Structures are given as structure tokens and as C-alpha cells.
Amino acid sequence: MSAAPAISGALPGAYPPRRAVAAWLFFDWAAQPFFTLITTFVFAPFFAAGLAADPAQGQALWGYATGFAGLCIALLSPLLGGIADRTGPRKPWIAVFGACLVLGSGALWFAVPGSPWAVPIALSGFVLATIGAEFATTFNNAMMTRLVPPERLGWLSGTGWAIGYLGGLLSLALTLGLLAADPVTGKTLAGLTPIFGLDAASREGDRFSGPLTALWFVIFVTPMFLLTPDSKRTGMRLGEAARGGVGRLKATLAELPRLPSLGRFLLANMIYQDALVALFAFGGIYAAGVFGWQTIEIGIFGIMLTVTGTLGAWLGGKVDDAIGGKAVVLGAIACLLFACLGILSLAPDRILFFVEAVPAAPGDGLFASLPEKVYLGLGLLIGLVAGPLQASSRSLMARLAPPERIGEFFGLFALSGKVTSFLGPTLVALATTAFASQRAGLAVLIAFFLTGGALLAGVKVKRAP
């Protein structure tokens, strides 16, 4: 046991200096543009409206691609986490999967509207980048317990999410102000002609979100590689570690029934994270299909949502350290349930399912109708609580997991967040296809949030002294 801290934890009083912690925090800043620009506010709506045959088909195809990526992540996460625990360092794994993020994101530039290969290129690049982003995040998370004492994990996780949201906000503002233009006017949100000669008609500004994400990650992940200390090498060879990892994974899964709170938390996380991933994956696509929002409207919506997300993540970290991660996550789930019900009640000409409203007419301006304003408000609520839910889930896992097996259990944490992540988007896609309705697709998320919240309510968490 005396050697365990050298692998996964830190000896008392041996935590690294502030610059190492700050460099680690910038991983979230480096990775967030992928989730902000590609999966939510720029490329995904462009795919649905500009590449797919129609928004409903675009939502379905995006759902199948998200589900496939989630299945790959689910199958490999705990195994790779166990291998990393036995070989020691996490940075080589972050580098490998970071390269997948860079290559997949960069490939999105070649998804040219009208090209017969546009849809396959977009979906393949998205799947590769998603796998890279999620695995890199898994190994980055496994470094948390080496950086701060247990009672500061809530602050560390919440601050990381807040910094990540700020990175996403800045990248989105740059994209909307300088790169992505309205295909009709040819002007960006700032009223400018896109820089670098990007052509609005062929949606080059939307496609450039891929290369921008890749370059952004390379630049801002570098401080973590240079300044944040990594676990020491154990001397174990990769093949030996893989065989040991398989055996340890089987033993850990068999051990979970004797760790009821940890097992229940992983099951709850599996379900509510699946719903959150699907909600973000289809939020922009839903707005594009139901209200006809273009890149500018969705981008402004994204900026506002990211601002509330930054504030929510920062405040959530403080609340986490004060009252515990479980209470923060349960409160966030309640808010997300309310938001989902509200969104499903909206149509271009009504709110609350039956209350009629005047739909927006051409030339009315941004968010002119009452249903659009309500959707905007519900989206801001989702942004406010999504950061605390994810950050507090991460800190809760760090508190529950045995320190000497932190990588293995964070692999299970990634597994629990992804093992059914193919199911949520796939069910959304199937419901969308079956009913030819985007609203029907999103209705499945309510059951996911309800089930995840009920399971989490029974988790018992011991507070750190």
C-alpha cells in the first residue's frame, strides 16, 4: 500500500504547486470547443440543415453516429483505465486520444455541401473526434487526486468546468464574429465579411469549426503536458498490463455488489449522463428544425447558454464543497426535467402544448416569437445546471473511488457515462424516424432523467474530514 500514492494519489503535503494545477485546469479549456462548436452549436446544426436531406434525417443520422461512438467508448474505457493504472503515466494516453480529436475535427472541413462524400466524412470525423475527446478526458480526470486534497476536489472540478465553458464561449464568439456567415447576407454576426476568404455560400465558416477545434486543442493542452506532474512509471509492460487490466476489471465488476453506493452511483451516472449528452447533442438541431434557426441565431443562443454554464459550473463547485456533490446533482436533474418538459411543450405557434402564440414572421428579428423566447429561457436553465451536474459527478467519483485504483474506477466512471450513451441518442433517432417528429425523439430523455435521479437518491456518501 505504501507505493500506491506514487501511482494514483499524492502523499499528504506533497501536492504540486499552483502552476501545475492551473495547467491541468486548461485541459477543459482546450477540449471544450469540440463540444461547443461541433457537437452542439455550429457543426451539428449545419449538418442537419446543410448536409442531411432534412432536419429529421439529420437528427437521426447524428444520433446513430453519437451512439456508435458511445458504444466504442463504453467497451474500452474501463480496460484502458486499468492498463493506465498499471503502467503509471496518463499523459501518453491523453496524447494518443488527443491526436484522434485533432484528426477527426480537422476532417470536418472536407464535408462540402453537395459532395456525395459530405455526410460520410462528417459522421466519420465526428465519431473519431468524439472517441478522442472522451478518452482524453477520462485520463485527464484520473489525475485529479494527485493535484489537491480531497476537500478541494469540488472546487477543482467545478473550476475546471467553468474554465472549459469560458474556452467554449470564446471559441464560439470568434466563430460567429469572424468566421461563420449567414448564407443569405454573407455577413457574420459582427456584420463582417468572413476572414481568411471563407465562402458563406458553401458554409466554409461552419466547416472551419473543425480545424479551429483541432488547433485550439493543440495550443491549450500543451501547458498540461509541460507543467502538470504525471504518475511514475511502474515498469510494467503494456501486454502484461493489458492482461492484468482484464483480470482486474472482471474482479472489480464482481466486487461492485459489495460496494452498493459506488455501484448505485455508477448506474445512476450511466443513465442521467446519457440523457444530458443526448440533450446537448440535439439542442441546436432541434432549434434549427422547429424554429428554423440558422447559424447566427443558434450561435447567439450558444453564447448566452455558455455564459450561464460558466457561472453555474463555478458556483456549483463552491456549493459542492459546502453541501456535497450528491445534492448538487439531484438539484440539477430536477431542473433538467423541468426544462425537457418545457421544450416538448413548444411549437412554432404554441407553448405549454395548447396555449396558442403568434409565430415569427420573416423580418421579425431574433427570437421574435414567444415560443422562441421560452425556448431561449429553458436553454439558459439547462446551461446553468449542466456544468454543476457534470463537475459534481466527477468530484463525487473522485471521493468514492479507492485512490490506488483511481484510473480503473474513472474508467468505470467513463463506462457508466457511456455504456448506454449509444442507447439514448439511438432511441432519440429511432423515435424521430418512427414518428417523423423531432419532439417525439426528445421525449425519451424524460424517462432517463427520472430513473437516474431516483437511483442517485439512494447513494450514501461519506464526507471528507
Coordinates of C-alpha atoms in Angstrom, one line a residue, residues 78-269:
P78 CA -12.5 0.6 -18.0
L79 CA -10.0 -1.7 -19.7
L80 CA -7.8 1.2 -20.8
G81 CA -8.2 2.8 -17.3
G82 CA -7.0 -0.4 -15.7
I83 CA -4.0 -0.6 -18.1
A84 CA -3.1 3.1 -17.3
D85 CA -3.2 2.3 -13.5
R86 CA -0.6 -0.5 -14.1
T87 CA 1.7 1.3 -16.4
G88 CA 1.6 4.6 -14.5
P89 CA 1.6 7.8 -16.6
R90 CA -1.6 9.2 -18.1
K91 CA -0.1 11.8 -20.4
P92 CA 0.8 9.3 -23.2
W93 CA -2.8 8.2 -23.3
I94 CA -4.0 11.8 -23.4
A95 CA -1.6 12.5 -26.3
V96 CA -2.8 9.5 -28.4
F97 CA -6.5 10.2 -28.0
G98 CA -5.9 14.0 -28.3
A99 CA -4.5 13.2 -31.7
C100 CA -7.7 11.4 -32.6
L101 CA -9.6 14.5 -31.5
V102 CA -7.4 16.7 -33.7
L103 CA -7.6 14.4 -36.8
G104 CA -11.3 13.9 -36.6
S105 CA -12.1 17.6 -36.0
G106 CA -9.8 18.6 -38.9
A107 CA -11.6 16.2 -41.3
L108 CA -14.9 18.1 -40.9
W109 CA -13.5 20.8 -43.2
F110 CA -13.9 18.4 -46.1
A111 CA -17.7 17.9 -45.6
V112 CA -18.6 20.2 -48.5
P113 CA -22.3 20.7 -49.2
G114 CA -23.4 18.9 -52.4
S115 CA -20.5 16.5 -52.3
P116 CA -21.5 12.8 -52.4
W117 CA -19.0 12.1 -49.6
A118 CA -20.0 15.0 -47.3
V119 CA -22.2 13.0 -45.0
P120 CA -19.8 10.1 -44.6
I121 CA -16.9 12.4 -44.0
A122 CA -18.8 14.4 -41.4
L123 CA -20.0 11.4 -39.5
S124 CA -16.7 9.6 -39.6
G125 CA -14.8 12.7 -38.4
F126 CA -17.3 13.3 -35.7
V127 CA -17.1 9.7 -34.4
L128 CA -13.3 9.7 -34.3
A129 CA -13.1 13.1 -32.6
T130 CA -15.7 12.1 -30.1
I131 CA -13.8 9.0 -29.1
G132 CA -10.6 11.0 -28.8
A133 CA -12.2 13.8 -26.7
E134 CA -13.9 11.4 -24.3
F135 CA -10.9 9.1 -23.8
A136 CA -8.5 12.1 -23.3
T137 CA -10.9 13.5 -20.8
T138 CA -11.1 10.1 -18.9
F139 CA -7.3 10.0 -18.4
N140 CA -7.2 13.7 -17.5
N141 CA -9.8 13.1 -14.8
A142 CA -7.7 10.3 -13.4
M143 CA -5.0 12.9 -12.5
M144 CA -7.4 14.8 -10.1
T145 CA -6.5 13.2 -6.8
R146 CA -2.8 14.0 -7.3
L147 CA -3.4 17.7 -7.5
V148 CA -5.5 18.8 -4.5
P149 CA -6.6 17.4 -1.1
P150 CA -10.0 15.6 -1.0
E151 CA -11.9 18.5 0.5
R152 CA -10.8 20.6 -2.6
L153 CA -12.0 18.2 -5.3
G154 CA -15.3 20.0 -5.7
W155 CA -13.5 23.3 -6.3
L156 CA -11.1 21.7 -8.7
S157 CA -13.7 20.0 -10.8
G158 CA -16.1 23.0 -10.8
T159 CA -13.3 25.4 -11.7
G160 CA -12.2 23.2 -14.5
W161 CA -15.7 23.1 -15.9
A162 CA -16.0 26.8 -15.6
I163 CA -12.7 27.5 -17.4
G164 CA -13.8 25.0 -20.1
Y165 CA -17.1 26.9 -20.6
L166 CA -15.1 30.1 -20.9
G167 CA -13.0 28.5 -23.6
G168 CA -16.1 27.3 -25.4
L169 CA -17.6 30.8 -25.1
L170 CA -14.5 32.5 -26.6
S171 CA -14.2 30.0 -29.4
L172 CA -17.9 30.4 -30.2
A173 CA -17.7 34.2 -30.2
L174 CA -14.7 34.0 -32.6
T175 CA -16.5 31.7 -34.9
L176 CA -19.7 33.8 -35.0
G177 CA -18.0 37.1 -35.2
L178 CA -15.3 36.4 -37.7
L179 CA -15.8 33.0 -39.5
A180 CA -19.4 31.7 -39.9
A181 CA -21.7 33.9 -42.0
D182 CA -25.3 33.9 -42.9
P183 CA -25.5 32.2 -46.3
V184 CA -28.0 34.8 -47.5
T185 CA -26.3 38.0 -46.4
G186 CA -22.7 36.7 -46.5
K187 CA -22.0 38.6 -43.2
T188 CA -21.0 37.3 -39.8
L189 CA -22.8 38.2 -36.5
A190 CA -20.5 41.2 -36.2
G191 CA -21.5 42.4 -39.7
L192 CA -18.2 41.5 -41.2
T193 CA -17.1 39.5 -44.3
P194 CA -15.6 36.2 -43.0
I195 CA -11.8 36.3 -42.6
F196 CA -9.5 34.0 -44.5
G197 CA -11.8 34.5 -47.5
L198 CA -14.2 31.9 -46.2
D199 CA -17.2 31.5 -48.5
A200 CA -20.6 31.8 -46.9
A201 CA -22.5 30.1 -49.7
S202 CA -20.6 26.8 -49.3
R203 CA -20.7 27.2 -45.5
E204 CA -17.0 27.3 -45.1
G205 CA -17.3 29.2 -41.8
D206 CA -19.4 26.4 -40.3
R207 CA -17.0 23.8 -41.5
F208 CA -14.0 25.7 -40.3
S209 CA -15.2 25.0 -36.7
G210 CA -13.5 21.6 -37.2
P211 CA -9.9 22.9 -37.9
L212 CA -10.3 25.6 -35.3
T213 CA -11.2 23.0 -32.7
A214 CA -8.1 21.0 -33.6
L215 CA -5.7 23.9 -33.5
W216 CA -7.3 25.2 -30.2
F217 CA -6.7 21.8 -28.5
V218 CA -3.1 21.6 -29.6
I219 CA -2.3 25.0 -28.3
F220 CA -4.0 25.0 -25.0
V221 CA -3.4 21.4 -23.9
T222 CA 0.4 22.0 -24.1
P223 CA 0.8 23.6 -20.6
M224 CA -0.7 20.5 -19.0
F225 CA 2.0 18.3 -20.7
L226 CA 4.7 20.7 -19.7
L227 CA 3.8 21.7 -16.1
T228 CA 1.5 19.1 -14.5
P229 CA 3.3 16.1 -12.9
D230 CA 2.2 12.7 -14.1
S231 CA 2.2 9.3 -12.3
K232 CA 5.5 7.5 -12.2
R233 CA 6.2 4.5 -14.4
T234 CA 5.7 1.2 -12.8
G235 CA 8.0 -0.7 -15.2
M236 CA 5.1 -3.0 -16.2
R237 CA 5.0 -3.7 -20.0
L238 CA 1.9 -2.9 -22.0
G239 CA 1.0 -6.5 -22.7
E240 CA 1.3 -7.5 -19.1
A241 CA -0.7 -4.5 -18.0
A242 CA -3.4 -5.4 -20.6
R243 CA -3.7 -8.9 -19.2
G244 CA -3.8 -7.7 -15.7
G245 CA -6.2 -5.0 -16.6
V246 CA -8.7 -7.5 -18.0
G247 CA -8.4 -9.6 -14.8
R248 CA -8.7 -6.6 -12.6
L249 CA -11.8 -5.4 -14.5
K250 CA -13.6 -8.7 -14.0
A251 CA -12.7 -8.7 -10.3
T252 CA -13.9 -5.1 -9.9
L253 CA -17.2 -5.7 -11.7
A254 CA -17.7 -8.7 -9.4
E255 CA -16.8 -6.6 -6.4
L256 CA -19.4 -3.8 -7.2
P257 CA -22.3 -5.7 -5.4
R258 CA -20.2 -5.4 -2.2
L259 CA -19.8 -1.6 -2.8
P260 CA -23.5 -0.7 -3.1
S261 CA -23.2 3.0 -3.0
L262 CA -20.4 3.1 -5.6
G263 CA -22.3 0.7 -7.9
R264 CA -25.6 2.6 -7.5
F265 CA -23.8 5.9 -8.3
L266 CA -22.2 4.4 -11.4
L267 CA -25.6 3.1 -12.6
A268 CA -27.3 6.4 -11.9
N269 CA -24.5 8.3 -13.7

